[in-house]
């Protein structure tokens, strides 16, 4: 734990240079305007990656309150940057936390075609550092971290043609990264170098509020900006209550005082918003779902694709500012709810692994929409949907924001991962999970799973053939554990992450992301013509197996008609059947 205290800079004046140019007479000339520094969103042009980093570099060079650091490499082979704005010139997370600062993390360009946040964050940083923005006073309570462009590979692949339905900017980046991965599905599997660089940084800084900036597809409606918040039910009750009662009402009210009234994210339960919206369940694969496992309040900003680019940038900028405003004016409450949430997480003994929307329970949401109409398509001859902007409406619609837990698990004392799964162990390490290796072979009393059922997606999805609807059978007994196996105690901060990663039935578990597919394959087989006599002997010696075999043969016509299936049935119940088949290798050491 660092005990070094921050050197507080008494003089917070900006250095001469970029942000407040000093003329030859020594007097300060006014800071440059936005267009002078290269922001051109008002002309429907978004910043290119090199330009954007150049702007941050110059801001950092000109101010003691800002720093630009490299945090690792992206799949494109280019360095990822982080821009830090800290009013007292302190740039160490431990020191900042000790001094009572809260941390706001803004992530941009995870989908670089949705570039509003890239431009809005430069505008925000420039306004705060140049003293043009009166919200600069809020920096006394909050440190801001800006990731300028997360998906650099996608940002470099600029074109006017990546976003078919989007109204500007003139050129924009591509959704996939240099490996064609959608990075906003990557936060559990961590395939991308980008993600493997960002995750340890998030654990190091442990932000209080995380914002990811996007542009949406979908229905037409008047709002320029919509918001997904990390799902309240995935939070501890202290955070859920704070989000619901304090933070969200503040942000929605604050945005009504800007030109950009904000709506919850528009995800229609049927085809159009009129029938109601569903609250988005942000599973851990998403940035907001990932960060919320660590008691961080997370927001995903979605501006509306049809609105002019300058408005989308400005609405994002307002939301970023108002988030800073909220954090500064609720600084103590923010800290208190987080401390309480950690206490609650430490006491938690049950974890939800899977959810489904509760379509019988809803709130009422006052929503502004456009009339949805249908007309015959000249192209296809079929009915096509259109929204009639000449017929706006405002009314209450159902808002299905609640979910029902469908699978839960108890918390074990620890998990144990055999050394044969280094990819899994490496991901836990990057997430700051405390682990210790077994120093000798040993036998432990443990719980272990057999995979009973699962569904596999096809075609591939983000470099995987992920499983879903996974079902397991739990057994317990003595398990031989090899030296070098990794013990993962659950009494630690990352407990929620550990459970969601290692419980095979969890929505975004490593099992579901194909990290354990080896166990789904049989290595050993039998030759039917030789096994026949052995099978007969087995049935003679085992009356229960014999009874089960005869019952299945009598009830299952396909089975009765297939000699190989019958022999396999007996083989799979025999001592020759391999016990590693379908056996999930991570074991649970039960709580005492
Ligand atoms: Zn997006």
mmCIF file of N, CA, C and O in Angstrom, residues 483-578:
data_model
loop_
_atom_site.group_PDB
_atom_site.id
_atom_site.type_symbol
_atom_site.label_atom_id
_atom_site.label_comp_id
_atom_site.label_asym_id
_atom_site.label_seq_id
_atom_site.Cartn_x
_atom_site.Cartn_y
_atom_site.Cartn_z
ATOM 1 N N UNK A 483 0.056 -30.979 -7.522
ATOM 2 C CA UNK A 483 0.870 -29.805 -7.162
ATOM 3 C C UNK A 483 0.864 -28.849 -8.350
ATOM 4 O O UNK A 483 0.889 -29.294 -9.503
ATOM 5 N N UNK A 484 0.805 -27.559 -8.075
ATOM 6 C CA UNK A 484 0.758 -26.578 -9.155
ATOM 7 C C UNK A 484 -0.665 -26.169 -9.500
ATOM 8 O O UNK A 484 -0.882 -25.206 -10.237
ATOM 9 N N UNK A 485 -1.663 -26.918 -8.963
ATOM 10 C CA UNK A 485 -3.050 -26.470 -9.143
ATOM 11 C C UNK A 485 -3.203 -25.142 -8.420
ATOM 12 O O UNK A 485 -2.550 -24.889 -7.403
ATOM 13 N N UNK A 486 -4.087 -24.307 -8.942
ATOM 14 C CA UNK A 486 -4.185 -22.949 -8.408
ATOM 15 C C UNK A 486 -5.427 -22.814 -7.548
ATOM 16 O O UNK A 486 -6.559 -23.012 -8.015
ATOM 17 N N UNK A 487 -5.203 -22.482 -6.289
ATOM 18 C CA UNK A 487 -6.301 -22.289 -5.340
ATOM 19 C C UNK A 487 -6.761 -20.831 -5.424
ATOM 20 O O UNK A 487 -5.941 -19.914 -5.325
ATOM 21 N N UNK A 488 -8.056 -20.645 -5.611
ATOM 22 C CA UNK A 488 -8.620 -19.292 -5.739
ATOM 23 C C UNK A 488 -9.594 -19.066 -4.587
ATOM 24 O O UNK A 488 -10.763 -19.456 -4.671
ATOM 25 N N UNK A 489 -9.147 -18.469 -3.484
ATOM 26 C CA UNK A 489 -10.085 -18.219 -2.382
ATOM 27 C C UNK A 489 -11.141 -17.204 -2.802
ATOM 28 O O UNK A 489 -10.863 -16.314 -3.612
ATOM 29 N N UNK A 490 -12.347 -17.358 -2.266
ATOM 30 C CA UNK A 490 -13.409 -16.429 -2.681
ATOM 31 C C UNK A 490 -13.544 -15.231 -1.742
ATOM 32 O O UNK A 490 -14.291 -14.301 -2.048
ATOM 33 N N UNK A 491 -12.818 -15.269 -0.628
ATOM 34 C CA UNK A 491 -12.872 -14.103 0.273
ATOM 35 C C UNK A 491 -11.923 -13.042 -0.272
ATOM 36 O O UNK A 491 -10.813 -12.845 0.240
ATOM 37 N N UNK A 492 -12.325 -12.352 -1.307
ATOM 38 C CA UNK A 492 -11.514 -11.289 -1.885
ATOM 39 C C UNK A 492 -12.407 -10.395 -2.743
ATOM 40 O O UNK A 492 -13.535 -10.748 -3.074
ATOM 41 N N UNK A 493 -11.847 -9.237 -3.089
ATOM 42 C CA UNK A 493 -12.635 -8.228 -3.802
ATOM 43 C C UNK A 493 -13.231 -8.754 -5.113
ATOM 44 O O UNK A 493 -14.331 -8.391 -5.488
ATOM 45 N N UNK A 494 -12.467 -9.596 -5.807
ATOM 46 C CA UNK A 494 -12.911 -10.034 -7.135
ATOM 47 C C UNK A 494 -13.914 -11.182 -7.078
ATOM 48 O O UNK A 494 -14.138 -11.853 -8.089
ATOM 49 N N UNK A 495 -14.549 -11.391 -5.918
ATOM 50 C CA UNK A 495 -15.396 -12.574 -5.741
ATOM 51 C C UNK A 495 -16.452 -12.732 -6.840
ATOM 52 O O UNK A 495 -16.646 -13.810 -7.391
ATOM 53 N N UNK A 496 -17.127 -11.637 -7.183
ATOM 54 C CA UNK A 496 -18.192 -11.738 -8.193
ATOM 55 C C UNK A 496 -17.606 -12.168 -9.538
ATOM 56 O O UNK A 496 -18.157 -13.032 -10.240
ATOM 57 N N UNK A 497 -16.480 -11.573 -9.895
ATOM 58 C CA UNK A 497 -15.816 -11.931 -11.153
ATOM 59 C C UNK A 497 -15.430 -13.416 -11.143
ATOM 60 O O UNK A 497 -15.632 -14.134 -12.125
ATOM 61 N N UNK A 498 -14.869 -13.891 -10.029
ATOM 62 C CA UNK A 498 -14.426 -15.287 -9.920
ATOM 63 C C UNK A 498 -15.603 -16.231 -10.149
ATOM 64 O O UNK A 498 -15.515 -17.192 -10.914
ATOM 65 N N UNK A 499 -16.723 -15.916 -9.507
ATOM 66 C CA UNK A 499 -17.909 -16.777 -9.630
ATOM 67 C C UNK A 499 -18.433 -16.758 -11.066
ATOM 68 O O UNK A 499 -18.710 -17.807 -11.656
ATOM 69 N N UNK A 500 -18.540 -15.557 -11.647
ATOM 70 C CA UNK A 500 -19.100 -15.456 -13.005
ATOM 71 C C UNK A 500 -18.174 -16.099 -14.040
ATOM 72 O O UNK A 500 -18.611 -16.557 -15.085
ATOM 73 N N UNK A 501 -16.882 -16.139 -13.743
ATOM 74 C CA UNK A 501 -15.931 -16.745 -14.682
ATOM 75 C C UNK A 501 -15.887 -18.255 -14.543
ATOM 76 O O UNK A 501 -15.801 -18.974 -15.541
ATOM 77 N N UNK A 502 -15.955 -18.768 -13.309
ATOM 78 C CA UNK A 502 -15.654 -20.186 -13.060
ATOM 79 C C UNK A 502 -16.877 -21.080 -12.904
ATOM 80 O O UNK A 502 -16.751 -22.299 -13.011
ATOM 81 N N UNK A 503 -18.042 -20.503 -12.623
ATOM 82 C CA UNK A 503 -19.244 -21.340 -12.552
ATOM 83 C C UNK A 503 -19.715 -21.594 -13.990
ATOM 84 O O UNK A 503 -20.092 -20.648 -14.695
ATOM 85 N N UNK A 504 -19.729 -22.850 -14.431
ATOM 86 C CA UNK A 504 -19.989 -23.102 -15.856
ATOM 87 C C UNK A 504 -21.362 -22.621 -16.343
ATOM 88 O O UNK A 504 -21.526 -22.336 -17.528
ATOM 89 N N UNK A 505 -22.335 -22.534 -15.425
ATOM 90 C CA UNK A 505 -23.676 -22.118 -15.865
ATOM 91 C C UNK A 505 -23.826 -20.599 -15.958
ATOM 92 O O UNK A 505 -24.857 -20.118 -16.427
ATOM 93 N N UNK A 506 -22.819 -19.838 -15.520
ATOM 94 C CA UNK A 506 -22.925 -18.378 -15.596
ATOM 95 C C UNK A 506 -22.939 -17.939 -17.063
ATOM 96 O O UNK A 506 -22.238 -18.522 -17.900
ATOM 97 N N UNK A 507 -23.715 -16.921 -17.354
ATOM 98 C CA UNK A 507 -23.954 -16.488 -18.736
ATOM 99 C C UNK A 507 -22.654 -16.322 -19.523
ATOM 100 O O UNK A 507 -22.551 -16.755 -20.671
ATOM 101 N N UNK A 508 -21.657 -15.661 -18.916
ATOM 102 C CA UNK A 508 -20.396 -15.388 -19.609
ATOM 103 C C UNK A 508 -19.226 -16.144 -18.984
ATOM 104 O O UNK A 508 -18.099 -15.647 -18.930
ATOM 105 N N UNK A 509 -19.508 -17.376 -18.531
ATOM 106 C CA UNK A 509 -18.444 -18.165 -17.893
ATOM 107 C C UNK A 509 -17.384 -18.574 -18.908
ATOM 108 O O UNK A 509 -17.630 -18.584 -20.126
ATOM 109 N N UNK A 510 -16.223 -18.925 -18.402
ATOM 110 C CA UNK A 510 -15.184 -19.446 -19.295
ATOM 111 C C UNK A 510 -15.657 -20.724 -19.983
ATOM 112 O O UNK A 510 -15.306 -20.979 -21.122
ATOM 113 N N UNK A 511 -16.463 -21.541 -19.291
ATOM 114 C CA UNK A 511 -16.983 -22.737 -19.974
ATOM 115 C C UNK A 511 -17.804 -22.304 -21.188
ATOM 116 O O UNK A 511 -17.610 -22.821 -22.297
ATOM 117 N N UNK A 512 -18.725 -21.350 -20.990
ATOM 118 C CA UNK A 512 -19.583 -20.940 -22.107
ATOM 119 C C UNK A 512 -18.792 -20.271 -23.229
ATOM 120 O O UNK A 512 -19.212 -20.291 -24.378
ATOM 121 N N UNK A 513 -17.642 -19.686 -22.904
ATOM 122 C CA UNK A 513 -16.793 -19.071 -23.931
ATOM 123 C C UNK A 513 -15.736 -20.048 -24.469
ATOM 124 O O UNK A 513 -14.703 -19.630 -24.985
ATOM 125 N N UNK A 514 -15.973 -21.351 -24.302
ATOM 126 C CA UNK A 514 -15.171 -22.402 -24.970
ATOM 127 C C UNK A 514 -13.790 -22.664 -24.384
ATOM 128 O O UNK A 514 -12.977 -23.334 -25.019
ATOM 129 N N UNK A 515 -13.514 -22.152 -23.174
ATOM 130 C CA UNK A 515 -12.179 -22.386 -22.614
ATOM 131 C C UNK A 515 -11.984 -23.841 -22.167
ATOM 132 O O UNK A 515 -10.864 -24.262 -21.934
ATOM 133 N N UNK A 516 -13.094 -24.583 -22.001
ATOM 134 C CA UNK A 516 -12.985 -25.956 -21.507
ATOM 135 C C UNK A 516 -13.553 -26.959 -22.509
ATOM 136 O O UNK A 516 -13.967 -28.049 -22.120
ATOM 137 N N UNK A 517 -13.567 -26.618 -23.789
ATOM 138 C CA UNK A 517 -14.201 -27.508 -24.775
ATOM 139 C C UNK A 517 -13.510 -28.871 -24.881
ATOM 140 O O UNK A 517 -14.117 -29.829 -25.358
ATOM 141 N N UNK A 518 -12.282 -28.955 -24.420
ATOM 142 C CA UNK A 518 -11.570 -30.249 -24.474
ATOM 143 C C UNK A 518 -12.348 -31.342 -23.734
ATOM 144 O O UNK A 518 -12.299 -32.504 -24.119
ATOM 145 N N UNK A 519 -13.065 -30.952 -22.676
ATOM 146 C CA UNK A 519 -13.754 -31.987 -21.883
ATOM 147 C C UNK A 519 -14.997 -32.516 -22.598
ATOM 148 O O UNK A 519 -15.604 -33.485 -22.156
ATOM 149 N N UNK A 520 -15.369 -31.874 -23.705
ATOM 150 C CA UNK A 520 -16.568 -32.297 -24.436
ATOM 151 C C UNK A 520 -16.240 -33.379 -25.461
ATOM 152 O O UNK A 520 -17.082 -33.763 -26.269
ATOM 153 N N UNK A 521 -15.016 -33.863 -25.439
ATOM 154 C CA UNK A 521 -14.544 -34.816 -26.449
ATOM 155 C C UNK A 521 -14.103 -36.103 -25.780
ATOM 156 O O UNK A 521 -13.389 -36.077 -24.775
ATOM 157 N N UNK A 522 -14.542 -37.226 -26.344
ATOM 158 C CA UNK A 522 -14.087 -38.536 -25.845
ATOM 159 C C UNK A 522 -12.785 -38.910 -26.537
ATOM 160 O O UNK A 522 -12.708 -38.902 -27.760
ATOM 161 N N UNK A 523 -11.790 -39.260 -25.752
ATOM 162 C CA UNK A 523 -10.510 -39.668 -26.325
ATOM 163 C C UNK A 523 -10.455 -41.160 -26.603
ATOM 164 O O UNK A 523 -9.786 -41.592 -27.520
ATOM 165 N N UNK A 524 -11.123 -41.958 -25.772
ATOM 166 C CA UNK A 524 -11.039 -43.418 -25.885
ATOM 167 C C UNK A 524 -12.356 -43.969 -26.412
ATOM 168 O O UNK A 524 -13.421 -43.453 -26.079
ATOM 169 N N UNK A 525 -12.255 -45.023 -27.201
ATOM 170 C CA UNK A 525 -13.447 -45.678 -27.740
ATOM 171 C C UNK A 525 -13.321 -47.182 -27.605
ATOM 172 O O UNK A 525 -12.348 -47.690 -27.052
ATOM 173 N N UNK A 526 -14.291 -47.905 -28.128
ATOM 174 C CA UNK A 526 -14.270 -49.372 -28.085
ATOM 175 C C UNK A 526 -14.625 -49.905 -29.472
ATOM 176 O O UNK A 526 -15.276 -49.208 -30.260
ATOM 177 N N UNK A 527 -14.174 -51.107 -29.746
ATOM 178 C CA UNK A 527 -14.565 -51.767 -30.993
ATOM 179 C C UNK A 527 -15.762 -52.660 -30.690
ATOM 180 O O UNK A 527 -15.655 -53.573 -29.854
ATOM 181 N N UNK A 528 -16.885 -52.424 -31.340
ATOM 182 C CA UNK A 528 -18.112 -53.131 -30.960
ATOM 183 C C UNK A 528 -17.958 -54.656 -31.008
ATOM 184 O O UNK A 528 -18.420 -55.346 -30.105
ATOM 185 N N UNK A 529 -17.278 -55.164 -32.041
ATOM 186 C CA UNK A 529 -17.281 -56.633 -32.188
ATOM 187 C C UNK A 529 -16.488 -57.302 -31.064
ATOM 188 O O UNK A 529 -16.715 -58.444 -30.716
ATOM 189 N N UNK A 530 -15.530 -56.548 -30.457
ATOM 190 C CA UNK A 530 -14.759 -57.128 -29.349
ATOM 191 C C UNK A 530 -15.457 -56.872 -28.014
ATOM 192 O O UNK A 530 -15.416 -57.692 -27.102
ATOM 193 N N UNK A 531 -16.140 -55.717 -27.932
ATOM 194 C CA UNK A 531 -16.752 -55.315 -26.653
ATOM 195 C C UNK A 531 -18.006 -56.126 -26.328
ATOM 196 O O UNK A 531 -18.451 -56.163 -25.183
ATOM 197 N N UNK A 532 -18.577 -56.755 -27.360
ATOM 198 C CA UNK A 532 -19.850 -57.487 -27.217
ATOM 199 C C UNK A 532 -19.821 -58.436 -26.002
ATOM 200 O O UNK A 532 -20.699 -58.389 -25.141
ATOM 201 N N UNK A 533 -18.790 -59.280 -25.902
ATOM 202 C CA UNK A 533 -18.719 -60.269 -24.808
ATOM 203 C C UNK A 533 -18.545 -59.552 -23.467
ATOM 204 O O UNK A 533 -19.143 -59.921 -22.462
ATOM 205 N N UNK A 534 -17.725 -58.520 -23.479
ATOM 206 C CA UNK A 534 -17.512 -57.748 -22.244
ATOM 207 C C UNK A 534 -18.840 -57.150 -21.783
ATOM 208 O O UNK A 534 -19.162 -57.154 -20.586
ATOM 209 N N UNK A 535 -19.615 -56.640 -22.743
ATOM 210 C CA UNK A 535 -20.911 -56.024 -22.410
ATOM 211 C C UNK A 535 -21.856 -57.050 -21.790
ATOM 212 O O UNK A 535 -22.556 -56.764 -20.806
ATOM 213 N N UNK A 536 -21.854 -58.225 -22.351
ATOM 214 C CA UNK A 536 -22.718 -59.282 -21.795
ATOM 215 C C UNK A 536 -22.322 -59.588 -20.351
ATOM 216 O O UNK A 536 -23.170 -59.707 -19.465
ATOM 217 N N UNK A 537 -21.014 -59.686 -20.127
ATOM 218 C CA UNK A 537 -20.528 -59.980 -18.773
ATOM 219 C C UNK A 537 -20.901 -58.862 -17.810
ATOM 220 O O UNK A 537 -21.335 -59.116 -16.682
ATOM 221 N N UNK A 538 -20.783 -57.617 -18.286
ATOM 222 C CA UNK A 538 -21.129 -56.466 -17.434
ATOM 223 C C UNK A 538 -22.591 -56.525 -17.006
ATOM 224 O O UNK A 538 -22.933 -56.261 -15.854
ATOM 225 N N UNK A 539 -23.468 -56.850 -17.946
ATOM 226 C CA UNK A 539 -24.903 -56.921 -17.627
ATOM 227 C C UNK A 539 -25.178 -58.058 -16.641
ATOM 228 O O UNK A 539 -26.024 -57.915 -15.759
ATOM 229 N N UNK A 540 -24.467 -59.156 -16.810
ATOM 230 C CA UNK A 540 -24.651 -60.288 -15.889
ATOM 231 C C UNK A 540 -24.251 -59.895 -14.472
ATOM 232 O O UNK A 540 -24.896 -60.225 -13.497
ATOM 233 N N UNK A 541 -23.149 -59.116 -14.384
ATOM 234 C CA UNK A 541 -22.588 -58.798 -13.063
ATOM 235 C C UNK A 541 -23.282 -57.618 -12.389
ATOM 236 O O UNK A 541 -23.121 -57.395 -11.194
ATOM 237 N N UNK A 542 -24.004 -56.814 -13.150
ATOM 238 C CA UNK A 542 -24.595 -55.582 -12.595
ATOM 239 C C UNK A 542 -26.103 -55.572 -12.871
ATOM 240 O O UNK A 542 -26.553 -55.077 -13.912
ATOM 241 N N UNK A 543 -26.914 -56.087 -11.935
ATOM 242 C CA UNK A 543 -28.367 -56.163 -12.186
ATOM 243 C C UNK A 543 -29.013 -54.792 -12.414
ATOM 244 O O UNK A 543 -29.958 -54.673 -13.204
ATOM 245 N N UNK A 544 -28.464 -53.744 -11.749
ATOM 246 C CA UNK A 544 -29.079 -52.401 -11.938
ATOM 247 C C UNK A 544 -28.838 -51.885 -13.351
ATOM 248 O O UNK A 544 -29.716 -51.325 -13.992
ATOM 249 N N UNK A 545 -27.627 -52.112 -13.833
ATOM 250 C CA UNK A 545 -27.307 -51.693 -15.207
ATOM 251 C C UNK A 545 -28.151 -52.510 -16.189
ATOM 252 O O UNK A 545 -28.702 -51.962 -17.157
ATOM 253 N N UNK A 546 -28.285 -53.781 -15.888
ATOM 254 C CA UNK A 546 -29.070 -54.671 -16.746
ATOM 255 C C UNK A 546 -30.518 -54.172 -16.835
ATOM 256 O O UNK A 546 -31.092 -54.063 -17.928
ATOM 257 N N UNK A 547 -31.087 -53.810 -15.677
ATOM 258 C CA UNK A 547 -32.481 -53.355 -15.646
ATOM 259 C C UNK A 547 -32.637 -52.048 -16.430
ATOM 260 O O UNK A 547 -33.590 -51.875 -17.200
ATOM 261 N N UNK A 548 -31.668 -51.130 -16.241
ATOM 262 C CA UNK A 548 -31.734 -49.835 -16.943
ATOM 263 C C UNK A 548 -31.622 -50.053 -18.451
ATOM 264 O O UNK A 548 -32.327 -49.409 -19.248
ATOM 265 N N UNK A 549 -30.745 -50.971 -18.831
ATOM 266 C CA UNK A 549 -30.541 -51.263 -20.262
ATOM 267 C C UNK A 549 -31.818 -51.827 -20.886
ATOM 268 O O UNK A 549 -32.272 -51.383 -21.939
ATOM 269 N N UNK A 550 -32.423 -52.807 -20.188
ATOM 270 C CA UNK A 550 -33.641 -53.454 -20.742
ATOM 271 C C UNK A 550 -34.797 -52.455 -20.808
ATOM 272 O O UNK A 550 -35.567 -52.443 -21.761
ATOM 273 N N UNK A 551 -34.889 -51.572 -19.802
ATOM 274 C CA UNK A 551 -35.967 -50.563 -19.778
ATOM 275 C C UNK A 551 -35.820 -49.618 -20.980
ATOM 276 O O UNK A 551 -36.772 -49.352 -21.694
ATOM 277 N N UNK A 552 -34.590 -49.159 -21.197
ATOM 278 C CA UNK A 552 -34.365 -48.212 -22.308
ATOM 279 C C UNK A 552 -34.663 -48.899 -23.655
ATOM 280 O O UNK A 552 -35.266 -48.308 -24.545
ATOM 281 N N UNK A 553 -34.264 -50.158 -23.747
ATOM 282 C CA UNK A 553 -34.487 -50.890 -25.000
ATOM 283 C C UNK A 553 -35.986 -51.075 -25.273
ATOM 284 O O UNK A 553 -36.452 -50.992 -26.415
ATOM 285 N N UNK A 554 -36.741 -51.254 -24.180
ATOM 286 C CA UNK A 554 -38.186 -51.462 -24.326
ATOM 287 C C UNK A 554 -38.908 -50.158 -24.662
ATOM 288 O O UNK A 554 -39.889 -50.147 -25.402
ATOM 289 N N UNK A 555 -38.392 -49.049 -24.134
ATOM 290 C CA UNK A 555 -39.123 -47.767 -24.273
ATOM 291 C C UNK A 555 -38.640 -46.919 -25.450
ATOM 292 O O UNK A 555 -39.334 -46.018 -25.900
ATOM 293 N N UNK A 556 -37.436 -47.174 -25.944
ATOM 294 C CA UNK A 556 -36.844 -46.293 -26.948
ATOM 295 C C UNK A 556 -36.610 -47.095 -28.235
ATOM 296 O O UNK A 556 -35.638 -47.853 -28.354
ATOM 297 N N UNK A 557 -37.496 -46.892 -29.201
ATOM 298 C CA UNK A 557 -37.455 -47.714 -30.419
ATOM 299 C C UNK A 557 -36.157 -47.492 -31.205
ATOM 300 O O UNK A 557 -35.575 -48.443 -31.742
ATOM 301 N N UNK A 558 -35.705 -46.218 -31.250
ATOM 302 C CA UNK A 558 -34.482 -45.914 -31.998
ATOM 303 C C UNK A 558 -33.296 -46.631 -31.355
ATOM 304 O O UNK A 558 -32.423 -47.177 -32.046
ATOM 305 N N UNK A 559 -33.309 -46.645 -30.027
ATOM 306 C CA UNK A 559 -32.245 -47.322 -29.275
ATOM 307 C C UNK A 559 -32.265 -48.828 -29.565
ATOM 308 O O UNK A 559 -31.233 -49.457 -29.814
ATOM 309 N N UNK A 560 -33.478 -49.361 -29.562
ATOM 310 C CA UNK A 560 -33.628 -50.801 -29.792
ATOM 311 C C UNK A 560 -33.175 -51.194 -31.193
ATOM 312 O O UNK A 560 -32.718 -52.318 -31.430
ATOM 313 N N UNK A 561 -33.277 -50.232 -32.123
ATOM 314 C CA UNK A 561 -32.923 -50.536 -33.514
ATOM 315 C C UNK A 561 -31.447 -50.268 -33.820
ATOM 316 O O UNK A 561 -31.006 -50.467 -34.956
ATOM 317 N N UNK A 562 -30.697 -49.801 -32.826
ATOM 318 C CA UNK A 562 -29.307 -49.383 -33.098
ATOM 319 C C UNK A 562 -28.328 -50.168 -32.211
ATOM 320 O O UNK A 562 -28.134 -49.830 -31.034
ATOM 321 N N UNK A 563 -27.700 -51.211 -32.739
ATOM 322 C CA UNK A 563 -26.809 -52.043 -31.912
ATOM 323 C C UNK A 563 -25.644 -51.250 -31.302
ATOM 324 O O UNK A 563 -25.269 -51.471 -30.153
ATOM 325 N N UNK A 564 -25.090 -50.279 -32.084
ATOM 326 C CA UNK A 564 -23.942 -49.521 -31.565
ATOM 327 C C UNK A 564 -24.346 -48.694 -30.342
ATOM 328 O O UNK A 564 -23.625 -48.634 -29.346
ATOM 329 N N UNK A 565 -25.541 -48.062 -30.431
ATOM 330 C CA UNK A 565 -26.023 -47.254 -29.290
ATOM 331 C C UNK A 565 -26.170 -48.117 -28.046
ATOM 332 O O UNK A 565 -25.887 -47.682 -26.929
ATOM 333 N N UNK A 566 -26.627 -49.336 -28.244
ATOM 334 C CA UNK A 566 -26.826 -50.235 -27.090
ATOM 335 C C UNK A 566 -25.488 -50.589 -26.440
ATOM 336 O O UNK A 566 -25.344 -50.551 -25.221
ATOM 337 N N UNK A 567 -24.485 -50.886 -27.266
ATOM 338 C CA UNK A 567 -23.158 -51.198 -26.717
ATOM 339 C C UNK A 567 -22.536 -49.957 -26.045
ATOM 340 O O UNK A 567 -21.892 -50.049 -25.010
ATOM 341 N N UNK A 568 -22.772 -48.805 -26.674
ATOM 342 C CA UNK A 568 -22.218 -47.567 -26.098
ATOM 343 C C UNK A 568 -22.840 -47.270 -24.731
ATOM 344 O O UNK A 568 -22.185 -46.829 -23.808
ATOM 345 N N UNK A 569 -24.142 -47.533 -24.620
ATOM 346 C CA UNK A 569 -24.837 -47.334 -23.343
ATOM 347 C C UNK A 569 -24.142 -48.139 -22.237
ATOM 348 O O UNK A 569 -23.907 -47.644 -21.134
ATOM 349 N N UNK A 570 -23.797 -49.375 -22.564
ATOM 350 C CA UNK A 570 -23.154 -50.238 -21.569
ATOM 351 C C UNK A 570 -21.711 -49.775 -21.331
ATOM 352 O O UNK A 570 -21.247 -49.689 -20.195
ATOM 353 N N UNK A 571 -21.030 -49.410 -22.437
ATOM 354 C CA UNK A 571 -19.634 -48.928 -22.321
ATOM 355 C C UNK A 571 -19.550 -47.702 -21.403
ATOM 356 O O UNK A 571 -18.673 -47.595 -20.545
ATOM 357 N N UNK A 572 -20.506 -46.785 -21.595
ATOM 358 C CA UNK A 572 -20.459 -45.533 -20.827
ATOM 359 C C UNK A 572 -20.739 -45.765 -19.340
ATOM 360 O O UNK A 572 -20.440 -44.909 -18.509
ATOM 361 N N UNK A 573 -21.336 -46.881 -18.992
ATOM 362 C CA UNK A 573 -21.568 -47.208 -17.583
ATOM 363 C C UNK A 573 -20.501 -48.149 -17.042
ATOM 364 O O UNK A 573 -20.626 -48.628 -15.918
ATOM 365 N N UNK A 574 -19.500 -48.426 -17.839
ATOM 366 C CA UNK A 574 -18.481 -49.393 -17.437
ATOM 367 C C UNK A 574 -17.247 -48.690 -16.890
ATOM 368 O O UNK A 574 -17.080 -47.482 -17.080
ATOM 369 N N UNK A 575 -16.371 -49.439 -16.213
ATOM 370 C CA UNK A 575 -15.131 -48.817 -15.706
ATOM 371 C C UNK A 575 -14.226 -48.323 -16.838
ATOM 372 O O UNK A 575 -13.311 -47.550 -16.595
ATOM 373 N N UNK A 576 -14.469 -48.781 -18.098
ATOM 374 C CA UNK A 576 -13.616 -48.346 -19.213
ATOM 375 C C UNK A 576 -13.963 -46.937 -19.711
ATOM 376 O O UNK A 576 -13.183 -46.319 -20.402
ATOM 377 N N UNK A 577 -15.145 -46.505 -19.353
ATOM 378 C CA UNK A 577 -15.553 -45.167 -19.827
ATOM 379 C C UNK A 577 -14.717 -44.109 -19.102
ATOM 380 O O UNK A 577 -14.614 -44.128 -17.877
ATOM 381 N N UNK A 578 -14.136 -43.181 -19.854
ATOM 382 C CA UNK A 578 -13.213 -42.211 -19.239
ATOM 383 C C UNK A 578 -13.972 -41.251 -18.329
ATOM 384 O O UNK A 578 -15.031 -40.738 -18.703
#
